[in-house]
């Protein structure tokens, strides 16, 4: 009765969760990293993305 | 329903969705980065000028603009939006694939935009209401960790409200659409009000040398950038996924 293709399930492979984890880590590195993962090098990352962090509403200094 | 499982549909695999999510994220991230350059940079520059006019803090602390030139940081700002756009696009594709049962509509474009609107509400509007974005020179360095925990906690809680609202909508599937939409909207609004009351206020006060007009200009500009990122993602993803779904539907008949 309803069009079947629209409600079709899309099988999600196991590696999809690895992709999601990588995506979360990348987001963390760009927007949140303050030294937990990168240590002293975090300052460079932090300063490089600084305008982006503020513009995207992330708490900063 | 069970007969669907054995069929193959071009363009509807997880890989296909992921590629569309990453592509849509790159496009919306670039658009958001452009909004950043054109709209958010002006109040950032004005705030940096206010910050630099202050006497140097005792003990050094966090100094801006020493590692990179302003020009490099502007490029970094665009790049941040593109990288976050791609990452969020990948997450969006997975959420879209997983959220098949959450929607009361069938149209892929409407689903994509609804999902991005929910994400924009939970990950941008909700934290902007309780912990509004601040330009450089406003936040205190020693409260940044506490503020980050509050901010991320509120986003997580907001995403739970969004998931809960869609679960409620599909559970009330037999109700007429207007009554169901009203009930779900009331429940979501009530949950958001509870979150806004329960979460503690930000520990920082805005320094008196930051003009109120500048603060609001920055906050609205920041919201424009996050709106471009999230809603752009939903619209572009929807445009990419809708024709593929229709083709798949046609080939499956
Ligand atoms: Zn900072």
PDB file of C-alpha atoms and ligand atoms in Angstrom:
ATOM      1  CA  UNK A   1       0.000   0.000   0.000  1.00  0.00           C
ATOM      2  CA  UNK A   2       2.605   2.590   0.972  1.00  0.00           C
ATOM      3  CA  UNK A   3       5.535   2.952  -1.411  1.00  0.00           C
ATOM      4  CA  UNK A   4       7.954   0.304  -0.177  1.00  0.00           C
ATOM      5  CA  UNK A   5      11.308   1.805  -1.174  1.00  0.00           C
ATOM      6  CA  UNK A   6      10.857   4.836   1.061  1.00  0.00           C
ATOM      7  CA  UNK A   7      10.750   2.828   4.236  1.00  0.00           C
ATOM      8  CA  UNK A   8      13.380   0.290   3.235  1.00  0.00           C
ATOM      9  CA  UNK A   9      15.947  -0.553   5.849  1.00  0.00           C
ATOM     10  CA  UNK A  10      19.534   0.296   4.989  1.00  0.00           C
ATOM     11  CA  UNK A  11      21.781  -2.412   6.472  1.00  0.00           C
ATOM     12  CA  UNK A  12      24.460  -0.773   8.590  1.00  0.00           C
ATOM     13  CA  UNK A  13      27.811  -2.616   8.476  1.00  0.00           C
ATOM     14  CA  UNK A  14      29.968  -2.952  11.585  1.00  0.00           C
ATOM     15  CA  UNK A  15      32.613  -0.593  10.229  1.00  0.00           C
ATOM     16  CA  UNK A  16      29.995   2.159  10.233  1.00  0.00           C
ATOM     17  CA  UNK A  17      30.596   2.501  13.969  1.00  0.00           C
ATOM     18  CA  UNK A  18      34.323   2.920  13.360  1.00  0.00           C
ATOM     19  CA  UNK A  19      33.444   5.715  10.906  1.00  0.00           C
ATOM     20  CA  UNK A  20      31.227   7.330  13.531  1.00  0.00           C
ATOM     21  CA  UNK A  21      34.014   7.088  16.113  1.00  0.00           C
ATOM     22  CA  UNK A  22      36.543   8.678  13.726  1.00  0.00           C
ATOM     23  CA  UNK A  23      34.032  11.466  12.982  1.00  0.00           C
ATOM     24  CA  UNK A  24      33.572  12.154  16.703  1.00  0.00           C
ATOM     25  CA  UNK A  25      37.341  12.160  17.323  1.00  0.00           C
ATOM     26  CA  UNK A  26      37.906  14.569  14.411  1.00  0.00           C
ATOM     27  CA  UNK A  27      35.176  16.885  15.731  1.00  0.00           C
ATOM     28  CA  UNK A  28      36.777  16.717  19.179  1.00  0.00           C
ATOM     29  CA  UNK A  29      40.234  17.547  17.809  1.00  0.00           C
ATOM     30  CA  UNK A  30      38.975  20.563  15.867  1.00  0.00           C
ATOM     31  CA  UNK A  31      36.542  21.997  18.420  1.00  0.00           C
ATOM     32  CA  UNK A  32      37.518  20.746  21.870  1.00  0.00           C
ATOM     33  CA  UNK A  33      41.113  19.588  22.087  1.00  0.00           C
ATOM     34  CA  UNK A  34      42.875  21.555  24.818  1.00  0.00           C
ATOM     35  CA  UNK A  35      45.754  19.181  25.563  1.00  0.00           C
ATOM     36  CA  UNK A  36      44.118  15.890  26.579  1.00  0.00           C
ATOM     37  CA  UNK A  37      45.094  13.987  23.418  1.00  0.00           C
ATOM     38  CA  UNK A  38      47.802  16.086  21.799  1.00  0.00           C
ATOM     39  CA  UNK A  39      49.562  17.487  24.856  1.00  0.00           C
ATOM     40  CA  UNK A  40      51.550  20.607  24.076  1.00  0.00           C
ATOM     41  CA  UNK A  41      50.866  20.388  20.321  1.00  0.00           C
ATOM     42  CA  UNK A  42      47.197  21.042  21.125  1.00  0.00           C
ATOM     43  CA  UNK A  43      47.985  24.722  21.469  1.00  0.00           C
ATOM     44  CA  UNK A  44      48.869  24.877  17.764  1.00  0.00           C
ATOM     45  CA  UNK A  45      45.649  23.098  16.761  1.00  0.00           C
ATOM     46  CA  UNK A  46      43.641  25.246  19.173  1.00  0.00           C
ATOM     47  CA  UNK A  47      45.047  28.497  17.803  1.00  0.00           C
ATOM     48  CA  UNK A  48      44.726  27.458  14.163  1.00  0.00           C
ATOM     49  CA  UNK A  49      41.019  26.602  14.514  1.00  0.00           C
ATOM     50  CA  UNK A  50      40.381  29.396  17.029  1.00  0.00           C
ATOM     51  CA  UNK A  51      38.081  31.528  14.822  1.00  0.00           C
ATOM     52  CA  UNK A  52      36.132  28.414  13.864  1.00  0.00           C
ATOM     53  CA  UNK A  53      35.700  27.318  17.480  1.00  0.00           C
ATOM     54  CA  UNK A  54      34.282  30.675  18.527  1.00  0.00           C
ATOM     55  CA  UNK A  55      32.137  31.025  15.397  1.00  0.00           C
ATOM     56  CA  UNK A  56      30.634  27.549  15.895  1.00  0.00           C
ATOM     57  CA  UNK A  57      29.656  28.443  19.473  1.00  0.00           C
ATOM     58  CA  UNK A  58      32.133  26.260  21.363  1.00  0.00           C
ATOM     59  CA  UNK A  59      33.132  27.482  24.847  1.00  0.00           C
ATOM     60  CA  UNK A  60      36.601  29.087  24.710  1.00  0.00           C
ATOM     61  CA  UNK A  61      38.660  31.816  26.301  1.00  0.00           C
TER      62      UNK A  61
ATOM     63  CA  UNK B   1       7.937  -5.901   4.938  1.00  0.00           C
ATOM     64  CA  UNK B   2      10.026  -9.049   5.115  1.00  0.00           C
ATOM     65  CA  UNK B   3      10.184  -9.345   1.333  1.00  0.00           C
ATOM     66  CA  UNK B   4      12.046  -6.018   1.202  1.00  0.00           C
ATOM     67  CA  UNK B   5      15.128  -7.465   2.842  1.00  0.00           C
ATOM     68  CA  UNK B   6      16.177  -9.745  -0.013  1.00  0.00           C
ATOM     69  CA  UNK B   7      16.061  -7.100  -2.725  1.00  0.00           C
ATOM     70  CA  UNK B   8      18.938  -4.833  -3.664  1.00  0.00           C
ATOM     71  CA  UNK B   9      18.376  -1.155  -4.250  1.00  0.00           C
ATOM     72  CA  UNK B  10      20.866   0.959  -6.107  1.00  0.00           C
ATOM     73  CA  UNK B  11      21.988   4.030  -4.196  1.00  0.00           C
ATOM     74  CA  UNK B  12      20.529   2.980  -0.895  1.00  0.00           C
ATOM     75  CA  UNK B  13      23.431   1.090   0.602  1.00  0.00           C
ATOM     76  CA  UNK B  14      25.117   2.453   3.703  1.00  0.00           C
ATOM     77  CA  UNK B  15      28.160   3.298   1.577  1.00  0.00           C
ATOM     78  CA  UNK B  16      25.973   5.336  -0.753  1.00  0.00           C
ATOM     79  CA  UNK B  17      24.422   7.200   2.162  1.00  0.00           C
ATOM     80  CA  UNK B  18      27.840   7.788   3.733  1.00  0.00           C
ATOM     81  CA  UNK B  19      29.245   9.227   0.487  1.00  0.00           C
ATOM     82  CA  UNK B  20      26.248  11.563   0.246  1.00  0.00           C
ATOM     83  CA  UNK B  21      26.605  12.567   3.888  1.00  0.00           C
ATOM     84  CA  UNK B  22      30.304  13.356   3.508  1.00  0.00           C
ATOM     85  CA  UNK B  23      29.681  15.294   0.274  1.00  0.00           C
ATOM     86  CA  UNK B  24      26.747  17.234   1.741  1.00  0.00           C
ATOM     87  CA  UNK B  25      28.840  17.932   4.867  1.00  0.00           C
ATOM     88  CA  UNK B  26      31.722  19.294   2.789  1.00  0.00           C
ATOM     89  CA  UNK B  27      29.372  21.589   0.841  1.00  0.00           C
ATOM     90  CA  UNK B  28      27.503  22.867   3.911  1.00  0.00           C
ATOM     91  CA  UNK B  29      30.785  23.228   5.840  1.00  0.00           C
ATOM     92  CA  UNK B  30      32.220  25.360   3.049  1.00  0.00           C
ATOM     93  CA  UNK B  31      29.043  27.486   2.965  1.00  0.00           C
ATOM     94  CA  UNK B  32      29.188  27.849   6.760  1.00  0.00           C
ATOM     95  CA  UNK B  33      32.867  28.811   6.502  1.00  0.00           C
ATOM     96  CA  UNK B  34      31.964  31.508   3.963  1.00  0.00           C
ATOM     97  CA  UNK B  35      29.269  32.817   6.323  1.00  0.00           C
ATOM     98  CA  UNK B  36      32.033  32.839   8.953  1.00  0.00           C
ATOM     99  CA  UNK B  37      34.327  34.983   6.795  1.00  0.00           C
ATOM    100  CA  UNK B  38      31.567  37.339   5.623  1.00  0.00           C
ATOM    101  CA  UNK B  39      29.512  37.672   8.828  1.00  0.00           C
ATOM    102  CA  UNK B  40      31.334  36.355  11.927  1.00  0.00           C
ATOM    103  CA  UNK B  41      34.831  37.728  11.260  1.00  0.00           C
ATOM    104  CA  UNK B  42      33.851  41.391  11.764  1.00  0.00           C
ATOM    105  CA  UNK B  43      32.644  40.969  15.379  1.00  0.00           C
ATOM    106  CA  UNK B  44      35.583  38.595  16.101  1.00  0.00           C
ATOM    107  CA  UNK B  45      38.009  41.307  14.914  1.00  0.00           C
ATOM    108  CA  UNK B  46      36.216  43.920  17.026  1.00  0.00           C
ATOM    109  CA  UNK B  47      36.360  41.627  20.092  1.00  0.00           C
ATOM    110  CA  UNK B  48      40.078  40.947  19.575  1.00  0.00           C
ATOM    111  CA  UNK B  49      40.647  44.714  19.506  1.00  0.00           C
ATOM    112  CA  UNK B  50      38.840  45.028  22.859  1.00  0.00           C
ATOM    113  CA  UNK B  51      40.924  42.149  24.255  1.00  0.00           C
ATOM    114  CA  UNK B  52      44.197  43.654  23.051  1.00  0.00           C
ATOM    115  CA  UNK B  53      43.408  47.031  24.601  1.00  0.00           C
ATOM    116  CA  UNK B  54      43.458  45.390  28.046  1.00  0.00           C
ATOM    117  CA  UNK B  55      46.491  45.497  30.306  1.00  0.00           C
ATOM    118  CA  UNK B  56      48.484  42.228  30.122  1.00  0.00           C
ATOM    119  CA  UNK B  57      47.274  39.583  32.582  1.00  0.00           C
ATOM    120  CA  UNK B  58      49.622  38.737  35.425  1.00  0.00           C
ATOM    121  CA  UNK B  59      51.101  35.270  34.936  1.00  0.00           C
ATOM    122  CA  UNK B  60      50.776  35.319  31.148  1.00  0.00           C
ATOM    123  CA  UNK B  61      47.827  33.013  30.532  1.00  0.00           C
ATOM    124  CA  UNK B  62      46.313  32.353  27.120  1.00  0.00           C
ATOM    125  CA  UNK B  63      47.424  34.780  24.445  1.00  0.00           C
ATOM    126  CA  UNK B  64      45.753  34.916  21.059  1.00  0.00           C
ATOM    127  CA  UNK B  65      47.319  35.718  17.735  1.00  0.00           C
ATOM    128  CA  UNK B  66      50.893  34.810  18.607  1.00  0.00           C
ATOM    129  CA  UNK B  67      51.185  31.435  16.865  1.00  0.00           C
ATOM    130  CA  UNK B  68      49.328  32.381  13.700  1.00  0.00           C
ATOM    131  CA  UNK B  69      48.603  35.569  11.800  1.00  0.00           C
ATOM    132  CA  UNK B  70      44.985  36.764  11.631  1.00  0.00           C
ATOM    133  CA  UNK B  71      44.859  35.746   7.972  1.00  0.00           C
ATOM    134  CA  UNK B  72      45.893  32.188   8.802  1.00  0.00           C
ATOM    135  CA  UNK B  73      43.293  32.010  11.577  1.00  0.00           C
ATOM    136  CA  UNK B  74      40.583  33.133   9.145  1.00  0.00           C
ATOM    137  CA  UNK B  75      41.587  30.268   6.821  1.00  0.00           C
ATOM    138  CA  UNK B  76      41.648  27.989   9.898  1.00  0.00           C
ATOM    139  CA  UNK B  77      38.111  29.117  10.716  1.00  0.00           C
ATOM    140  CA  UNK B  78      36.851  28.101   7.258  1.00  0.00           C
ATOM    141  CA  UNK B  79      38.766  24.828   7.459  1.00  0.00           C
ATOM    142  CA  UNK B  80      37.275  24.109  10.891  1.00  0.00           C
ATOM    143  CA  UNK B  81      33.769  24.456   9.431  1.00  0.00           C
ATOM    144  CA  UNK B  82      34.624  22.201   6.449  1.00  0.00           C
ATOM    145  CA  UNK B  83      36.245  19.475   8.591  1.00  0.00           C
ATOM    146  CA  UNK B  84      33.425  19.568  11.153  1.00  0.00           C
ATOM    147  CA  UNK B  85      30.912  19.567   8.270  1.00  0.00           C
ATOM    148  CA  UNK B  86      32.447  16.396   6.782  1.00  0.00           C
ATOM    149  CA  UNK B  87      32.575  14.662  10.192  1.00  0.00           C
ATOM    150  CA  UNK B  88      29.025  15.677  11.063  1.00  0.00           C
ATOM    151  CA  UNK B  89      27.917  14.636   7.550  1.00  0.00           C
ATOM    152  CA  UNK B  90      29.256  11.120   8.158  1.00  0.00           C
ATOM    153  CA  UNK B  91      27.413  10.958  11.501  1.00  0.00           C
ATOM    154  CA  UNK B  92      24.318  12.369   9.821  1.00  0.00           C
ATOM    155  CA  UNK B  93      24.323   9.596   7.195  1.00  0.00           C
ATOM    156  CA  UNK B  94      24.451   6.940   9.918  1.00  0.00           C
ATOM    157  CA  UNK B  95      21.722   8.662  11.937  1.00  0.00           C
ATOM    158  CA  UNK B  96      19.619   8.885   8.766  1.00  0.00           C
ATOM    159  CA  UNK B  97      20.106   5.180   8.062  1.00  0.00           C
ATOM    160  CA  UNK B  98      19.296   4.234  11.649  1.00  0.00           C
ATOM    161  CA  UNK B  99      16.362   6.580  12.082  1.00  0.00           C
ATOM    162  CA  UNK B 100      14.117   4.966   9.462  1.00  0.00           C
ATOM    163  CA  UNK B 101      11.468   4.115  12.052  1.00  0.00           C
ATOM    164  CA  UNK B 102      11.517   7.501  13.742  1.00  0.00           C
ATOM    165  CA  UNK B 103       9.779   9.350  10.954  1.00  0.00           C
ATOM    166  CA  UNK B 104       6.103   9.678  10.322  1.00  0.00           C
ATOM    167  CA  UNK B 105       6.734  10.844   6.749  1.00  0.00           C
ATOM    168  CA  UNK B 106       8.012   8.800   3.823  1.00  0.00           C
ATOM    169  CA  UNK B 107       9.661  11.457   1.663  1.00  0.00           C
ATOM    170  CA  UNK B 108      13.485  11.247   1.928  1.00  0.00           C
ATOM    171  CA  UNK B 109      13.997  14.983   1.403  1.00  0.00           C
ATOM    172  CA  UNK B 110      11.586  15.862   4.208  1.00  0.00           C
ATOM    173  CA  UNK B 111      13.235  13.276   6.455  1.00  0.00           C
ATOM    174  CA  UNK B 112      16.709  14.661   5.803  1.00  0.00           C
ATOM    175  CA  UNK B 113      15.655  18.249   6.493  1.00  0.00           C
ATOM    176  CA  UNK B 114      13.668  17.218   9.598  1.00  0.00           C
ATOM    177  CA  UNK B 115      16.685  15.311  10.926  1.00  0.00           C
ATOM    178  CA  UNK B 116      18.992  18.273  10.319  1.00  0.00           C
ATOM    179  CA  UNK B 117      16.487  20.671  11.908  1.00  0.00           C
ATOM    180  CA  UNK B 118      16.367  18.429  14.996  1.00  0.00           C
ATOM    181  CA  UNK B 119      20.173  18.312  15.118  1.00  0.00           C
ATOM    182  CA  UNK B 120      20.370  22.100  14.667  1.00  0.00           C
ATOM    183  CA  UNK B 121      17.888  22.569  17.513  1.00  0.00           C
ATOM    184  CA  UNK B 122      19.691  20.204  19.888  1.00  0.00           C
ATOM    185  CA  UNK B 123      23.313  20.948  18.972  1.00  0.00           C
ATOM    186  CA  UNK B 124      23.118  24.685  18.191  1.00  0.00           C
ATOM    187  CA  UNK B 125      19.919  26.495  19.255  1.00  0.00           C
ATOM    188  CA  UNK B 126      19.541  24.845  22.668  1.00  0.00           C
ATOM    189  CA  UNK B 127      23.141  25.504  23.811  1.00  0.00           C
ATOM    190  CA  UNK B 128      22.924  29.005  22.255  1.00  0.00           C
ATOM    191  CA  UNK B 129      19.939  29.810  24.488  1.00  0.00           C
ATOM    192  CA  UNK B 130      21.541  28.597  27.736  1.00  0.00           C
ATOM    193  CA  UNK B 131      25.255  29.111  26.990  1.00  0.00           C
ATOM    194  CA  UNK B 132      25.370  31.642  24.135  1.00  0.00           C
ATOM    195  CA  UNK B 133      28.456  31.799  21.940  1.00  0.00           C
ATOM    196  CA  UNK B 134      31.037  34.357  23.004  1.00  0.00           C
ATOM    197  CA  UNK B 135      33.683  36.136  20.942  1.00  0.00           C
ATOM    198  CA  UNK B 136      37.348  35.938  22.014  1.00  0.00           C
ATOM    199  CA  UNK B 137      38.114  37.874  25.172  1.00  0.00           C
ATOM    200  CA  UNK B 138      34.887  37.042  27.039  1.00  0.00           C
ATOM    201  CA  UNK B 139      35.379  33.596  28.609  1.00  0.00           C
ATOM    202  CA  UNK B 140      37.641  33.091  31.628  1.00  0.00           C
ATOM    203  CA  UNK B 141      40.433  30.560  31.031  1.00  0.00           C
ATOM    204  CA  UNK B 142      39.995  28.835  34.397  1.00  0.00           C
ATOM    205  CA  UNK B 143      36.310  28.024  33.830  1.00  0.00           C
ATOM    206  CA  UNK B 144      36.641  26.702  30.253  1.00  0.00           C
ATOM    207  CA  UNK B 145      36.576  23.031  31.280  1.00  0.00           C
ATOM    208  CA  UNK B 146      33.484  23.419  33.447  1.00  0.00           C
ATOM    209  CA  UNK B 147      31.769  25.440  30.713  1.00  0.00           C
ATOM    210  CA  UNK B 148      32.670  22.753  28.161  1.00  0.00           C
ATOM    211  CA  UNK B 149      31.134  20.005  30.329  1.00  0.00           C
ATOM    212  CA  UNK B 150      27.909  22.003  30.727  1.00  0.00           C
ATOM    213  CA  UNK B 151      27.795  22.768  26.993  1.00  0.00           C
ATOM    214  CA  UNK B 152      28.401  19.176  25.857  1.00  0.00           C
ATOM    215  CA  UNK B 153      26.002  17.845  28.514  1.00  0.00           C
ATOM    216  CA  UNK B 154      23.223  20.131  27.298  1.00  0.00           C
ATOM    217  CA  UNK B 155      23.809  19.055  23.666  1.00  0.00           C
ATOM    218  CA  UNK B 156      23.653  15.379  24.689  1.00  0.00           C
ATOM    219  CA  UNK B 157      20.445  15.998  26.651  1.00  0.00           C
ATOM    220  CA  UNK B 158      18.960  17.909  23.711  1.00  0.00           C
ATOM    221  CA  UNK B 159      19.744  15.031  21.331  1.00  0.00           C
ATOM    222  CA  UNK B 160      17.995  12.657  23.762  1.00  0.00           C
ATOM    223  CA  UNK B 161      14.920  14.913  23.693  1.00  0.00           C
ATOM    224  CA  UNK B 162      14.967  14.816  19.864  1.00  0.00           C
ATOM    225  CA  UNK B 163      15.206  11.008  19.849  1.00  0.00           C
ATOM    226  CA  UNK B 164      12.495  10.791  22.506  1.00  0.00           C
ATOM    227  CA  UNK B 165      10.197  13.082  20.507  1.00  0.00           C
ATOM    228  CA  UNK B 166      10.513  10.960  17.372  1.00  0.00           C
ATOM    229  CA  UNK B 167       9.986   7.757  19.387  1.00  0.00           C
ATOM    230  CA  UNK B 168       6.849   9.313  20.874  1.00  0.00           C
ATOM    231  CA  UNK B 169       5.669  10.353  17.393  1.00  0.00           C
ATOM    232  CA  UNK B 170       6.004   6.829  16.014  1.00  0.00           C
ATOM    233  CA  UNK B 171       4.332   5.379  19.122  1.00  0.00           C
ATOM    234  CA  UNK B 172       1.347   7.687  18.627  1.00  0.00           C
ATOM    235  CA  UNK B 173       1.165   6.593  14.972  1.00  0.00           C
ATOM    236  CA  UNK B 174      -2.580   5.929  15.154  1.00  0.00           C
ATOM    237  CA  UNK B 175      -3.440   9.438  16.262  1.00  0.00           C
ATOM    238  CA  UNK B 176      -4.458  11.952  13.627  1.00  0.00           C
ATOM    239  CA  UNK B 177      -1.432  13.935  12.403  1.00  0.00           C
ATOM    240  CA  UNK B 178      -2.422  17.349  13.885  1.00  0.00           C
ATOM    241  CA  UNK B 179      -3.195  15.878  17.320  1.00  0.00           C
ATOM    242  CA  UNK B 180      -0.017  13.805  17.256  1.00  0.00           C
ATOM    243  CA  UNK B 181       2.146  16.753  16.161  1.00  0.00           C
ATOM    244  CA  UNK B 182       0.646  18.903  18.922  1.00  0.00           C
ATOM    245  CA  UNK B 183       1.239  16.249  21.595  1.00  0.00           C
ATOM    246  CA  UNK B 184       4.829  15.626  20.472  1.00  0.00           C
ATOM    247  CA  UNK B 185       5.587  19.368  20.247  1.00  0.00           C
ATOM    248  CA  UNK B 186       4.176  19.996  23.749  1.00  0.00           C
ATOM    249  CA  UNK B 187       6.201  17.119  25.204  1.00  0.00           C
ATOM    250  CA  UNK B 188       9.409  18.325  23.489  1.00  0.00           C
ATOM    251  CA  UNK B 189       8.891  21.931  24.613  1.00  0.00           C
ATOM    252  CA  UNK B 190       8.232  20.782  28.194  1.00  0.00           C
ATOM    253  CA  UNK B 191      11.410  18.664  28.163  1.00  0.00           C
ATOM    254  CA  UNK B 192      13.480  21.552  26.770  1.00  0.00           C
ATOM    255  CA  UNK B 193      12.115  23.948  29.422  1.00  0.00           C
ATOM    256  CA  UNK B 194      13.063  21.439  32.131  1.00  0.00           C
ATOM    257  CA  UNK B 195      16.601  21.199  30.673  1.00  0.00           C
ATOM    258  CA  UNK B 196      16.977  24.977  30.540  1.00  0.00           C
ATOM    259  CA  UNK B 197      15.888  25.266  34.186  1.00  0.00           C
ATOM    260  CA  UNK B 198      17.891  22.294  35.490  1.00  0.00           C
ATOM    261  CA  UNK B 199      21.232  23.082  33.836  1.00  0.00           C
ATOM    262  CA  UNK B 200      23.324  25.524  35.901  1.00  0.00           C
ATOM    263  CA  UNK B 201      24.017  29.039  34.693  1.00  0.00           C
ATOM    264  CA  UNK B 202      27.343  29.778  33.035  1.00  0.00           C
ATOM    265  CA  UNK B 203      29.966  30.711  35.675  1.00  0.00           C
ATOM    266  CA  UNK B 204      31.328  33.629  33.666  1.00  0.00           C
ATOM    267  CA  UNK B 205      30.132  37.203  33.496  1.00  0.00           C
ATOM    268  CA  UNK B 206      30.794  39.271  30.374  1.00  0.00           C
ATOM    269  CA  UNK B 207      33.609  41.779  31.037  1.00  0.00           C
ATOM    270  CA  UNK B 208      32.318  45.353  31.208  1.00  0.00           C
ATOM    271  CA  UNK B 209      34.581  46.534  28.376  1.00  0.00           C
ATOM    272  CA  UNK B 210      32.811  44.289  25.815  1.00  0.00           C
ATOM    273  CA  UNK B 211      29.971  46.318  24.209  1.00  0.00           C
ATOM    274  CA  UNK B 212      26.538  44.661  24.362  1.00  0.00           C
ATOM    275  CA  UNK B 213      25.929  45.404  20.692  1.00  0.00           C
ATOM    276  CA  UNK B 214      29.130  43.614  19.714  1.00  0.00           C
ATOM    277  CA  UNK B 215      28.149  40.617  21.841  1.00  0.00           C
ATOM    278  CA  UNK B 216      24.762  40.284  20.134  1.00  0.00           C
ATOM    279  CA  UNK B 217      26.192  40.843  16.679  1.00  0.00           C
ATOM    280  CA  UNK B 218      28.626  37.996  17.325  1.00  0.00           C
ATOM    281  CA  UNK B 219      25.989  35.680  18.799  1.00  0.00           C
ATOM    282  CA  UNK B 220      23.559  36.107  15.920  1.00  0.00           C
ATOM    283  CA  UNK B 221      26.365  35.766  13.364  1.00  0.00           C
ATOM    284  CA  UNK B 222      27.521  32.574  15.071  1.00  0.00           C
ATOM    285  CA  UNK B 223      23.972  31.207  14.966  1.00  0.00           C
ATOM    286  CA  UNK B 224      23.823  32.049  11.251  1.00  0.00           C
ATOM    287  CA  UNK B 225      26.971  29.981  10.700  1.00  0.00           C
ATOM    288  CA  UNK B 226      25.716  26.939  12.645  1.00  0.00           C
ATOM    289  CA  UNK B 227      22.324  27.223  10.903  1.00  0.00           C
ATOM    290  CA  UNK B 228      24.099  27.172   7.532  1.00  0.00           C
ATOM    291  CA  UNK B 229      26.093  24.125   8.608  1.00  0.00           C
ATOM    292  CA  UNK B 230      23.155  22.058   9.900  1.00  0.00           C
ATOM    293  CA  UNK B 231      20.280  23.103   7.659  1.00  0.00           C
ATOM    294  CA  UNK B 232      22.586  23.188   4.618  1.00  0.00           C
ATOM    295  CA  UNK B 233      23.619  19.628   5.451  1.00  0.00           C
ATOM    296  CA  UNK B 234      19.996  18.474   5.600  1.00  0.00           C
ATOM    297  CA  UNK B 235      18.986  20.240   2.389  1.00  0.00           C
ATOM    298  CA  UNK B 236      22.002  19.066   0.333  1.00  0.00           C
ATOM    299  CA  UNK B 237      21.794  15.522   1.749  1.00  0.00           C
ATOM    300  CA  UNK B 238      18.060  15.495   1.013  1.00  0.00           C
ATOM    301  CA  UNK B 239      18.638  16.666  -2.568  1.00  0.00           C
ATOM    302  CA  UNK B 240      21.249  13.928  -3.045  1.00  0.00           C
ATOM    303  CA  UNK B 241      19.299  11.114  -1.422  1.00  0.00           C
ATOM    304  CA  UNK B 242      15.804  11.822  -2.750  1.00  0.00           C
ATOM    305  CA  UNK B 243      16.395  11.043  -6.464  1.00  0.00           C
ATOM    306  CA  UNK B 244      18.418   7.939  -5.560  1.00  0.00           C
ATOM    307  CA  UNK B 245      15.548   6.687  -3.438  1.00  0.00           C
ATOM    308  CA  UNK B 246      13.043   7.341  -6.200  1.00  0.00           C
ATOM    309  CA  UNK B 247      15.243   5.506  -8.733  1.00  0.00           C
ATOM    310  CA  UNK B 248      15.560   2.617  -6.303  1.00  0.00           C
ATOM    311  CA  UNK B 249      11.823   2.600  -5.786  1.00  0.00           C
ATOM    312  CA  UNK B 250      11.185   2.550  -9.531  1.00  0.00           C
ATOM    313  CA  UNK B 251      13.625  -0.305 -10.083  1.00  0.00           C
ATOM    314  CA  UNK B 252      12.086  -2.323  -7.256  1.00  0.00           C
ATOM    315  CA  UNK B 253       8.515  -2.198  -8.540  1.00  0.00           C
TER     316      UNK B 253
HETATM  317 ZN1  LIG C   1      40.925  30.164  23.098  1.00  0.00          ZN
END
